[in-house]
Amino acid sequence: MNTSPINNQFANRIANSDPSGLADLFMASSDPKNISFAGGYPDTSLFPETDLATSFSQAIANQHQAIFQYTDAKGPLKLREQLITRHNFNNNGQFDPANILVTQGGQQAIDLISRLFLNTQTGLALEAPTYMGAIAAFQAYEPTFYEIPMEEDGLNLTIFENELKKSQATSQKIKLLYTIPDFQNPTGITMSTPKRQRLAQLAKEYNFYIIEDSPYRELRYHGEPQPTIQSFDTDDRVLFVSSFSKILSPGLRIGYVVGSSKLITQLAGLKAAVDVQSPTLTLEALSYYLEHFNLDAHINQLKVRYQAKLAAMLTALTIHMPSNLKFTKPSGGFFIWLEHQDAFDMNDFMQQICLPQAHIVFVPSNGQYPVSNVTNGARLNFSNVSILQIQLGIEKLAHLLTTEN
Ligand SMILES: Cc1ncc(COP(=O)(O)O)c(C=O)c1O
């Protein structure tokens, strides 16, 4: 009999969330003697330090003691107005401040939505592979995972619809879909417009909700943006999640979720129970930044730099990778997905050969699927490495993979 006072559900979460020693991998990733393609960090040199410093000091100077007080759990009204105006402008939305909850990064939004929808009797569909942080958040609620494979234009809808049909007859009906439609983490794939439209219809038809998680959406380096899934939603079934982590600074810990006012009120209640509110000071500093500085101009600068890094990585992969390794060609975001066409264990390769011999780190595929143990893929990050490191690192990586074949 288990007499431990620790709640097993959460103990399992910790046990399951690091299936392949990823914590060690991220340690190796911050060691300066290694070239790290592992993290999902923005380029540290691109944070607008002076403008953010001014925003913090001016926000305090303008508001005096009031800035150190509690604020609304949803976030200060003015900030919500600014965020929803920006969201509506970028995505042809028609939302107002009652439709937005400001969270501690997109990660908290994912966790709060999981609290609202998931338990051991629910089915959760997600892209396979997907963002590891979301898998870790979902695992705490022990849903049944339905892994939906990716195609070049986003998740495979034929398989998804089949799973939806099958799940209707079970006690683990699919209640929630988690998707990253723009420059997906980890594959870099973007979902086509018809698929977005169809997903919104399916949600209504099969009575499920959608987390549209899109922190990389504004980091498009070429081509035209696709409409959001939310823009096709006529039934309040989409919760759109985004964040300032990739376009401004992850240290601010500011994300948000946009959805029906009913769901947002429920999520705000859950947030209040978790952490009362996000820090007033940081929220007010962001509000000041949005009013007095030009975020879009800053994002344009980021795009120029990241586009060059993405191009350098694609060129290096094209020149050096052996033909039995395929890779995606994203139009934005932070990641490229590399896939061995034969049976291959990327985790073993990285831990035993790549890291010790070449000092190169990446994220092997196995931790990026909640259920299946797919070993032949790798996520390569290009945002927080220099172009020189990209050229050197990819050439070395390709050389080792050629030798290992
Ligand atoms: C797809 C995706 N969603 C959410 C997050 C969470 O980011 P944050 O909590 O910093 O906003 C990340 C971070 O890497 C991500 O890649």
Tab-separated table of C-alpha atoms and ligand atoms in Angstrom:
chain	number	residue	atom	x	y	z
A	1	MET	CA	0.000	0.000	0.000
A	2	ASN	CA	1.299	3.458	-0.870
A	3	THR	CA	1.394	5.478	2.329
A	4	SER	CA	3.332	8.453	0.957
A	5	PRO	CA	1.527	11.743	1.580
A	6	ILE	CA	2.753	12.969	-1.821
A	7	ASN	CA	0.009	13.143	-4.437
A	8	ASN	CA	0.984	10.487	-6.981
A	9	GLN	CA	-0.482	12.440	-9.825
A	10	PHE	CA	2.134	15.147	-9.374
A	11	ALA	CA	4.915	12.760	-8.403
A	12	ASN	CA	4.296	10.987	-11.727
A	13	ARG	CA	4.477	14.300	-13.458
A	14	ILE	CA	8.031	14.842	-12.254
A	15	ALA	CA	9.020	11.263	-13.025
A	16	ASN	CA	7.581	11.379	-16.539
A	17	SER	CA	8.633	14.807	-17.583
A	18	ASP	CA	12.312	13.977	-18.009
A	19	PRO	CA	12.312	10.642	-19.791
A	20	SER	CA	15.698	10.976	-21.413
A	21	GLY	CA	17.825	13.076	-19.137
A	22	LEU	CA	16.758	16.337	-20.749
A	23	ALA	CA	17.728	18.278	-17.633
A	24	ASP	CA	21.375	17.235	-18.247
A	25	LEU	CA	20.972	18.184	-21.851
A	26	PHE	CA	19.920	21.710	-20.955
A	27	MET	CA	22.842	21.947	-18.525
A	28	ALA	CA	25.169	21.016	-21.388
A	29	SER	CA	23.348	23.552	-23.493
A	30	SER	CA	24.416	26.463	-21.285
A	31	ASP	CA	28.081	25.359	-21.135
A	32	PRO	CA	30.003	27.861	-23.313
A	33	LYS	CA	32.341	25.184	-24.659
A	34	ASN	CA	29.391	23.516	-26.399
A	35	ILE	CA	27.511	24.701	-29.466
A	36	SER	CA	23.890	24.474	-28.428
A	37	PHE	CA	21.093	23.886	-30.900
A	38	ALA	CA	19.042	22.645	-27.940
A	39	GLY	CA	17.398	25.649	-26.273
A	40	GLY	CA	14.397	27.626	-27.390
A	41	TYR	CA	15.874	30.901	-26.234
A	42	PRO	CA	15.730	34.213	-28.095
A	43	ASP	CA	19.095	35.820	-28.964
A	44	THR	CA	20.255	37.479	-25.708
A	45	SER	CA	21.948	40.325	-27.584
A	46	LEU	CA	18.610	41.405	-29.097
A	47	PHE	CA	16.717	42.279	-25.927
A	48	PRO	CA	15.885	46.034	-25.940
A	49	GLU	CA	17.640	46.618	-22.626
A	50	THR	CA	17.527	50.427	-22.612
A	51	ASP	CA	13.868	50.670	-23.612
A	52	LEU	CA	12.857	48.068	-21.035
A	53	ALA	CA	14.894	49.800	-18.316
A	54	THR	CA	13.157	53.093	-19.181
A	55	SER	CA	9.780	51.339	-19.113
A	56	PHE	CA	10.343	50.005	-15.603
A	57	SER	CA	11.675	53.284	-14.194
A	58	GLN	CA	9.072	55.466	-15.917
A	59	ALA	CA	6.214	53.171	-14.927
A	60	ILE	CA	7.305	53.612	-11.298
A	61	ALA	CA	7.853	57.368	-11.709
A	62	ASN	CA	4.357	57.758	-13.192
A	63	GLN	CA	2.456	55.625	-10.706
A	64	HIS	CA	4.475	55.968	-7.488
A	65	GLN	CA	3.295	53.655	-4.682
A	66	ALA	CA	0.278	52.390	-6.635
A	67	ILE	CA	2.517	50.252	-8.846
A	68	PHE	CA	3.474	48.126	-5.829
A	69	GLN	CA	-0.188	47.316	-5.042
A	70	TYR	CA	-2.277	44.261	-6.037
A	71	THR	CA	-4.050	44.467	-9.382
A	72	ASP	CA	-6.847	42.610	-11.217
A	73	ALA	CA	-6.181	38.846	-11.581
A	74	LYS	CA	-6.820	39.221	-15.319
A	75	GLY	CA	-4.178	41.984	-15.564
A	76	PRO	CA	-4.599	45.797	-15.390
A	77	LEU	CA	-7.436	47.005	-17.630
A	78	LYS	CA	-5.219	49.352	-19.623
A	79	LEU	CA	-2.769	46.566	-20.480
A	80	ARG	CA	-5.623	44.268	-21.500
A	81	GLU	CA	-6.951	47.031	-23.741
A	82	GLN	CA	-3.535	47.418	-25.353
A	83	LEU	CA	-3.097	43.665	-25.830
A	84	ILE	CA	-6.555	43.031	-27.220
A	85	THR	CA	-6.263	45.997	-29.617
A	86	ARG	CA	-3.000	44.538	-30.896
A	87	HIS	CA	-4.510	41.042	-31.144
A	88	ASN	CA	-7.569	42.348	-33.028
A	89	PHE	CA	-5.447	44.455	-35.383
A	90	ASN	CA	-3.078	41.591	-36.248
A	91	ASN	CA	-5.750	38.930	-36.575
A	92	ASN	CA	-8.958	40.687	-37.628
A	93	GLY	CA	-10.422	39.897	-34.238
A	94	GLN	CA	-13.437	41.457	-32.550
A	95	PHE	CA	-12.551	40.948	-28.928
A	96	ASP	CA	-12.610	43.287	-25.949
A	97	PRO	CA	-10.705	43.318	-22.621
A	98	ALA	CA	-13.175	40.835	-21.072
A	99	ASN	CA	-11.844	38.300	-23.598
A	100	ILE	CA	-8.232	38.322	-22.415
A	101	LEU	CA	-6.385	36.971	-19.405
A	102	VAL	CA	-2.773	37.984	-18.881
A	103	THR	CA	-0.709	35.036	-17.616
A	104	GLN	CA	2.860	34.261	-16.501
A	105	GLY	CA	4.065	33.327	-19.950
A	106	GLY	CA	2.184	31.127	-22.381
A	107	GLN	CA	3.180	28.205	-20.153
A	108	GLN	CA	0.797	29.268	-17.394
A	109	ALA	CA	-2.016	29.682	-19.907
A	110	ILE	CA	-1.480	26.075	-21.040
A	111	ASP	CA	-1.512	24.862	-17.446
A	112	LEU	CA	-4.667	26.828	-16.521
A	113	ILE	CA	-6.518	25.555	-19.589
A	114	SER	CA	-5.438	22.015	-18.663
A	115	ARG	CA	-6.885	22.523	-15.172
A	116	LEU	CA	-10.180	23.586	-16.682
A	117	PHE	CA	-10.516	20.768	-19.218
A	118	LEU	CA	-8.415	17.747	-18.327
A	119	ASN	CA	-8.679	14.845	-15.943
A	120	THR	CA	-8.121	11.103	-16.080
A	121	GLN	CA	-11.372	10.688	-18.023
A	122	THR	CA	-10.562	13.101	-20.845
A	123	GLY	CA	-8.915	12.683	-24.201
A	124	LEU	CA	-6.360	15.256	-25.346
A	125	ALA	CA	-5.254	15.335	-28.974
A	126	LEU	CA	-1.950	16.927	-29.923
A	127	GLU	CA	0.515	17.169	-32.742
A	128	ALA	CA	3.259	14.551	-32.655
A	129	PRO	CA	5.929	15.710	-32.025
A	130	THR	CA	5.031	18.749	-29.926
A	131	TYR	CA	6.376	21.294	-27.397
A	132	MET	CA	7.863	19.493	-24.403
A	133	GLY	CA	6.748	22.114	-21.884
A	134	ALA	CA	3.132	21.541	-22.896
A	135	ILE	CA	3.535	17.764	-22.562
A	136	ALA	CA	4.881	18.304	-19.029
A	137	ALA	CA	1.925	20.556	-18.157
A	138	PHE	CA	-0.647	18.104	-19.564
A	139	GLN	CA	0.890	15.063	-17.850
A	140	ALA	CA	-0.049	16.408	-14.412
A	141	TYR	CA	-3.730	15.896	-15.258
A	142	GLU	CA	-3.221	12.399	-16.705
A	143	PRO	CA	-5.480	12.671	-19.751
A	144	THR	CA	-5.452	10.020	-22.478
A	145	PHE	CA	-3.127	11.324	-25.185
A	146	TYR	CA	-4.045	11.026	-28.853
A	147	GLU	CA	-0.909	11.681	-30.911
A	148	ILE	CA	-1.740	13.074	-34.349
A	149	PRO	CA	1.098	12.897	-36.895
A	150	MET	CA	2.319	16.000	-38.698
A	151	GLU	CA	2.268	16.545	-42.447
A	152	GLU	CA	4.012	19.292	-44.427
A	153	ASP	CA	0.949	21.536	-43.994
A	154	GLY	CA	0.173	20.796	-40.369
A	155	LEU	CA	-1.505	18.029	-38.433
A	156	ASN	CA	-2.960	15.102	-40.370
A	157	LEU	CA	-6.689	15.845	-40.384
A	158	THR	CA	-7.731	12.477	-41.801
A	159	ILE	CA	-6.121	10.673	-38.892
A	160	PHE	CA	-7.432	13.278	-36.457
A	161	GLU	CA	-11.003	12.900	-37.658
A	162	ASN	CA	-10.728	9.119	-37.382
A	163	GLU	CA	-9.493	9.446	-33.816
A	164	LEU	CA	-12.340	11.841	-33.049
A	165	LYS	CA	-14.879	9.328	-34.384
A	166	LYS	CA	-13.335	6.422	-32.509
A	167	SER	CA	-13.040	8.353	-29.261
A	168	GLN	CA	-16.775	9.207	-29.246
A	169	ALA	CA	-17.620	5.649	-28.267
A	170	THR	CA	-15.120	5.531	-25.408
A	171	SER	CA	-14.982	7.006	-21.916
A	172	GLN	CA	-11.960	9.083	-23.019
A	173	LYS	CA	-13.602	11.321	-25.600
A	174	ILE	CA	-11.356	13.968	-27.113
A	175	LYS	CA	-12.305	17.184	-25.307
A	176	LEU	CA	-9.298	19.288	-26.203
A	177	LEU	CA	-6.860	19.698	-29.090
A	178	TYR	CA	-3.483	21.341	-28.512
A	179	THR	CA	-1.965	22.774	-31.684
A	180	ILE	CA	0.881	25.161	-32.542
A	181	PRO	CA	-0.178	26.207	-36.044
A	182	ASP	CA	2.560	28.775	-36.750
A	183	PHE	CA	6.199	27.610	-37.049
A	184	GLN	CA	5.501	24.737	-34.739
A	185	ASN	CA	7.806	23.837	-31.887
A	186	PRO	CA	9.611	21.520	-32.680
A	187	THR	CA	9.090	20.998	-36.438
A	188	GLY	CA	8.856	24.590	-37.729
A	189	ILE	CA	5.785	23.532	-39.764
A	190	THR	CA	2.924	25.986	-40.429
A	191	MET	CA	-0.660	24.787	-40.824
A	192	SER	CA	-2.447	25.568	-44.112
A	193	THR	CA	-5.500	27.840	-44.148
A	194	PRO	CA	-7.983	25.109	-45.215
A	195	LYS	CA	-6.844	22.951	-42.299
A	196	ARG	CA	-7.368	25.842	-39.879
A	197	GLN	CA	-10.869	26.384	-41.215
A	198	ARG	CA	-11.686	22.685	-41.058
A	199	LEU	CA	-10.428	22.398	-37.478
A	200	ALA	CA	-12.814	25.132	-36.344
A	201	GLN	CA	-15.684	23.208	-38.005
A	202	LEU	CA	-14.605	19.886	-36.489
A	203	ALA	CA	-14.522	21.423	-33.006
A	204	LYS	CA	-18.184	22.289	-33.327
A	205	GLU	CA	-19.118	18.988	-34.961
A	206	TYR	CA	-17.344	16.802	-32.368
A	207	ASN	CA	-17.744	19.092	-29.347
A	208	PHE	CA	-14.141	19.738	-28.401
A	209	TYR	CA	-12.075	22.865	-27.634
A	210	ILE	CA	-8.824	24.033	-29.194
A	211	ILE	CA	-5.709	25.544	-27.646
A	212	GLU	CA	-4.175	27.557	-30.479
A	213	ASP	CA	-0.702	28.185	-29.059
A	214	SER	CA	1.128	30.674	-31.221
A	215	PRO	CA	4.139	32.365	-29.577
A	216	TYR	CA	6.135	32.398	-32.859
A	217	ARG	CA	3.332	33.799	-35.022
A	218	GLU	CA	4.850	37.276	-35.397
A	219	LEU	CA	8.290	35.888	-36.255
A	220	ARG	CA	7.565	35.202	-39.938
A	221	TYR	CA	10.619	35.674	-42.152
A	222	HIS	CA	8.935	35.256	-45.519
A	223	GLY	CA	5.499	34.658	-47.041
A	224	GLU	CA	2.076	35.850	-45.943
A	225	PRO	CA	0.529	35.096	-42.528
A	226	GLN	CA	-2.277	32.525	-42.391
A	227	PRO	CA	-5.467	33.513	-40.576
A	228	THR	CA	-5.699	32.185	-37.032
A	229	ILE	CA	-7.854	29.130	-36.319
A	230	GLN	CA	-9.702	31.431	-33.936
A	231	SER	CA	-10.731	33.673	-36.851
A	232	PHE	CA	-12.805	30.744	-38.240
A	233	ASP	CA	-14.366	29.926	-34.878
A	234	THR	CA	-18.067	30.774	-34.706
A	235	ASP	CA	-18.729	28.771	-31.560
A	236	ASP	CA	-16.293	30.113	-28.910
A	237	ARG	CA	-14.214	26.953	-29.021
A	238	VAL	CA	-10.747	28.364	-29.528
A	239	LEU	CA	-8.455	29.633	-26.793
A	240	PHE	CA	-5.659	31.557	-28.489
A	241	VAL	CA	-2.459	31.608	-26.425
A	242	SER	CA	0.534	33.818	-27.048
A	243	SER	CA	3.442	35.386	-25.246
A	244	PHE	CA	5.985	38.194	-25.122
A	245	SER	CA	8.774	35.680	-24.475
A	246	LYS	CA	9.955	35.307	-28.056
A	247	ILE	CA	9.235	38.832	-29.341
A	248	LEU	CA	10.348	40.864	-26.323
A	249	SER	CA	11.770	38.998	-23.308
A	250	PRO	CA	11.032	35.642	-21.634
A	251	GLY	CA	12.281	37.041	-18.315
A	252	LEU	CA	9.205	39.273	-18.151
A	253	ARG	CA	7.061	36.124	-17.910
A	254	ILE	CA	4.106	37.682	-19.713
A	255	GLY	CA	1.746	35.706	-21.886
A	256	TYR	CA	-1.973	35.806	-22.480
A	257	VAL	CA	-5.009	33.844	-23.556
A	258	VAL	CA	-7.859	35.178	-25.698
A	259	GLY	CA	-11.248	33.461	-25.747
A	260	SER	CA	-14.914	33.731	-24.805
A	261	SER	CA	-15.529	35.942	-21.764
A	262	LYS	CA	-17.084	32.944	-20.003
A	263	LEU	CA	-13.967	30.787	-20.363
A	264	ILE	CA	-11.685	33.734	-19.573
A	265	THR	CA	-13.565	34.379	-16.310
A	266	GLN	CA	-13.183	30.714	-15.362
A	267	LEU	CA	-9.474	30.755	-16.210
A	268	ALA	CA	-9.022	33.992	-14.217
A	269	GLY	CA	-10.588	32.259	-11.204
A	270	LEU	CA	-8.100	29.413	-11.570
A	271	LYS	CA	-5.210	31.850	-11.933
A	272	ALA	CA	-6.262	33.701	-8.785
A	273	ALA	CA	-6.111	30.389	-6.918
A	274	VAL	CA	-2.626	29.644	-8.263
A	275	ASP	CA	-0.770	32.949	-7.898
A	276	VAL	CA	-3.394	35.687	-7.235
A	277	GLN	CA	-2.074	37.734	-10.183
A	278	SER	CA	1.048	38.340	-12.237
A	279	PRO	CA	3.451	40.982	-10.795
A	280	THR	CA	1.921	44.464	-11.127
A	281	LEU	CA	5.318	46.077	-11.695
A	282	THR	CA	6.158	43.959	-14.740
A	283	LEU	CA	2.666	44.313	-16.214
A	284	GLU	CA	2.794	48.103	-15.845
A	285	ALA	CA	6.289	48.221	-17.355
A	286	LEU	CA	5.025	46.303	-20.394
A	287	SER	CA	2.082	48.654	-20.651
A	288	TYR	CA	4.484	51.627	-20.633
A	289	TYR	CA	6.693	49.939	-23.247
A	290	LEU	CA	3.733	49.314	-25.575
A	291	GLU	CA	2.586	52.923	-25.271
A	292	HIS	CA	5.964	54.642	-25.695
A	293	PHE	CA	8.107	52.331	-27.821
A	294	ASN	CA	7.524	50.641	-31.141
A	295	LEU	CA	7.188	46.888	-30.600
A	296	ASP	CA	6.579	46.247	-34.296
A	297	ALA	CA	9.814	48.023	-35.241
A	298	HIS	CA	11.618	45.886	-32.642
A	299	ILE	CA	10.059	42.713	-34.081
A	300	ASN	CA	11.182	43.790	-37.570
A	301	GLN	CA	14.761	43.989	-36.296
A	302	LEU	CA	14.447	40.524	-34.770
A	303	LYS	CA	13.120	39.176	-38.059
A	304	VAL	CA	16.140	40.453	-40.007
A	305	ARG	CA	18.542	38.723	-37.606
A	306	TYR	CA	16.609	35.468	-37.265
A	307	GLN	CA	15.976	35.229	-40.986
A	308	ALA	CA	19.762	35.326	-41.572
A	309	LYS	CA	20.291	32.582	-38.978
A	310	LEU	CA	17.558	30.405	-40.427
A	311	ALA	CA	19.021	30.855	-43.924
A	312	ALA	CA	22.517	29.972	-42.639
A	313	MET	CA	21.249	26.786	-41.013
A	314	LEU	CA	19.250	25.700	-44.070
A	315	THR	CA	22.266	26.321	-46.331
A	316	ALA	CA	24.595	24.372	-44.026
A	317	LEU	CA	22.109	21.478	-43.797
A	318	THR	CA	21.683	21.430	-47.592
A	319	ILE	CA	25.433	21.379	-48.210
A	320	HIS	CA	26.500	18.933	-45.513
A	321	MET	CA	23.707	16.540	-44.484
A	322	PRO	CA	23.757	13.049	-45.992
A	323	SER	CA	20.728	12.273	-48.166
A	324	ASN	CA	19.135	9.907	-45.634
A	325	LEU	CA	18.545	12.825	-43.290
A	326	LYS	CA	15.588	15.039	-44.155
A	327	PHE	CA	14.883	18.431	-42.653
A	328	THR	CA	11.992	20.906	-42.654
A	329	LYS	CA	12.240	24.348	-44.286
A	330	PRO	CA	10.316	26.717	-42.012
A	331	SER	CA	9.326	30.285	-42.935
A	332	GLY	CA	9.666	31.582	-39.379
A	333	GLY	CA	10.007	30.702	-35.708
A	334	PHE	CA	13.052	29.244	-33.952
A	335	PHE	CA	13.321	25.598	-35.033
A	336	ILE	CA	14.175	23.135	-37.812
A	337	TRP	CA	13.328	19.433	-37.496
A	338	LEU	CA	15.887	16.909	-38.659
A	339	GLU	CA	14.803	13.335	-39.294
A	340	HIS	CA	16.809	10.235	-40.006
A	341	GLN	CA	15.067	8.160	-42.665
A	342	ASP	CA	16.363	4.862	-41.188
A	343	ALA	CA	16.101	3.382	-37.710
A	344	PHE	CA	18.360	5.583	-35.591
A	345	ASP	CA	18.603	6.687	-31.966
A	346	MET	CA	19.322	10.432	-31.851
A	347	ASN	CA	19.462	10.432	-28.059
A	348	ASP	CA	22.191	7.756	-27.926
A	349	PHE	CA	24.003	9.480	-30.761
A	350	MET	CA	23.943	12.810	-28.981
A	351	GLN	CA	24.905	11.554	-25.529
A	352	GLN	CA	27.589	9.109	-26.655
A	353	ILE	CA	29.083	10.662	-29.774
A	354	CYS	CA	27.933	14.138	-30.676
A	355	LEU	CA	28.313	15.818	-27.263
A	356	PRO	CA	31.576	14.154	-26.144
A	357	GLN	CA	33.281	14.296	-29.558
A	358	ALA	CA	31.951	17.488	-31.137
A	359	HIS	CA	30.510	19.426	-28.174
A	360	ILE	CA	27.217	19.884	-29.957
A	361	VAL	CA	23.819	19.658	-28.254
A	362	PHE	CA	20.316	19.377	-29.745
A	363	VAL	CA	16.988	18.009	-28.503
A	364	PRO	CA	16.437	14.380	-29.547
A	365	SER	CA	12.913	13.434	-30.599
A	366	ASN	CA	12.004	10.950	-27.872
A	367	GLY	CA	10.968	13.524	-25.229
A	368	GLN	CA	8.820	15.368	-27.736
A	369	TYR	CA	6.115	12.696	-27.988
A	370	PRO	CA	3.986	12.087	-24.888
A	371	VAL	CA	3.408	8.397	-25.603
A	372	SER	CA	5.392	6.864	-28.426
A	373	ASN	CA	9.121	6.454	-28.350
A	374	VAL	CA	10.204	7.958	-31.653
A	375	THR	CA	14.001	8.113	-31.705
A	376	ASN	CA	14.995	9.181	-35.214
A	377	GLY	CA	14.311	12.949	-35.016
A	378	ALA	CA	16.040	16.032	-33.624
A	379	ARG	CA	15.004	19.615	-32.946
A	380	LEU	CA	17.575	22.171	-34.027
A	381	ASN	CA	17.322	25.718	-32.669
A	382	PHE	CA	18.936	28.550	-34.615
A	383	SER	CA	17.854	31.672	-32.682
A	384	ASN	CA	20.450	31.771	-29.916
A	385	VAL	CA	23.577	30.647	-31.796
A	386	SER	CA	25.802	32.802	-33.995
A	387	ILE	CA	25.945	32.273	-37.745
A	388	LEU	CA	29.523	31.043	-37.356
A	389	GLN	CA	28.421	28.496	-34.728
A	390	ILE	CA	25.619	27.401	-37.048
A	391	GLN	CA	28.034	26.836	-39.937
A	392	LEU	CA	30.648	25.036	-37.830
A	393	GLY	CA	28.143	23.073	-35.756
A	394	ILE	CA	26.023	21.800	-38.635
A	395	GLU	CA	29.094	20.759	-40.634
A	396	LYS	CA	30.444	18.782	-37.646
A	397	LEU	CA	27.035	17.286	-36.883
A	398	ALA	CA	26.609	16.200	-40.506
A	399	HIS	CA	30.087	14.706	-40.546
A	400	LEU	CA	29.350	12.606	-37.454
A	401	LEU	CA	25.973	11.512	-38.808
A	402	THR	CA	27.638	10.477	-42.086
A	403	THR	CA	30.217	8.422	-40.181
A	404	GLU	CA	27.504	6.821	-38.037
A	405	ASN	CA	25.436	5.709	-41.027
B	1	LIG	C1	5.021	26.442	-28.392
B	1	LIG	C2	5.348	27.099	-27.103
B	1	LIG	N1	4.350	27.423	-26.280
B	1	LIG	C3	4.575	28.026	-25.102
B	1	LIG	C4	5.855	28.308	-24.693
B	1	LIG	C5	6.017	28.929	-23.340
B	1	LIG	O1	6.708	30.088	-23.356
B	1	LIG	P1	6.518	31.218	-22.246
B	1	LIG	O2	5.893	30.601	-21.050
B	1	LIG	O3	7.889	31.718	-21.996
B	1	LIG	O4	5.614	32.217	-22.875
B	1	LIG	C6	6.946	27.990	-25.519
B	1	LIG	C7	8.324	28.247	-25.096
B	1	LIG	O5	9.282	27.750	-25.620
B	1	LIG	C8	6.675	27.373	-26.760
B	1	LIG	O6	7.646	27.042	-27.611
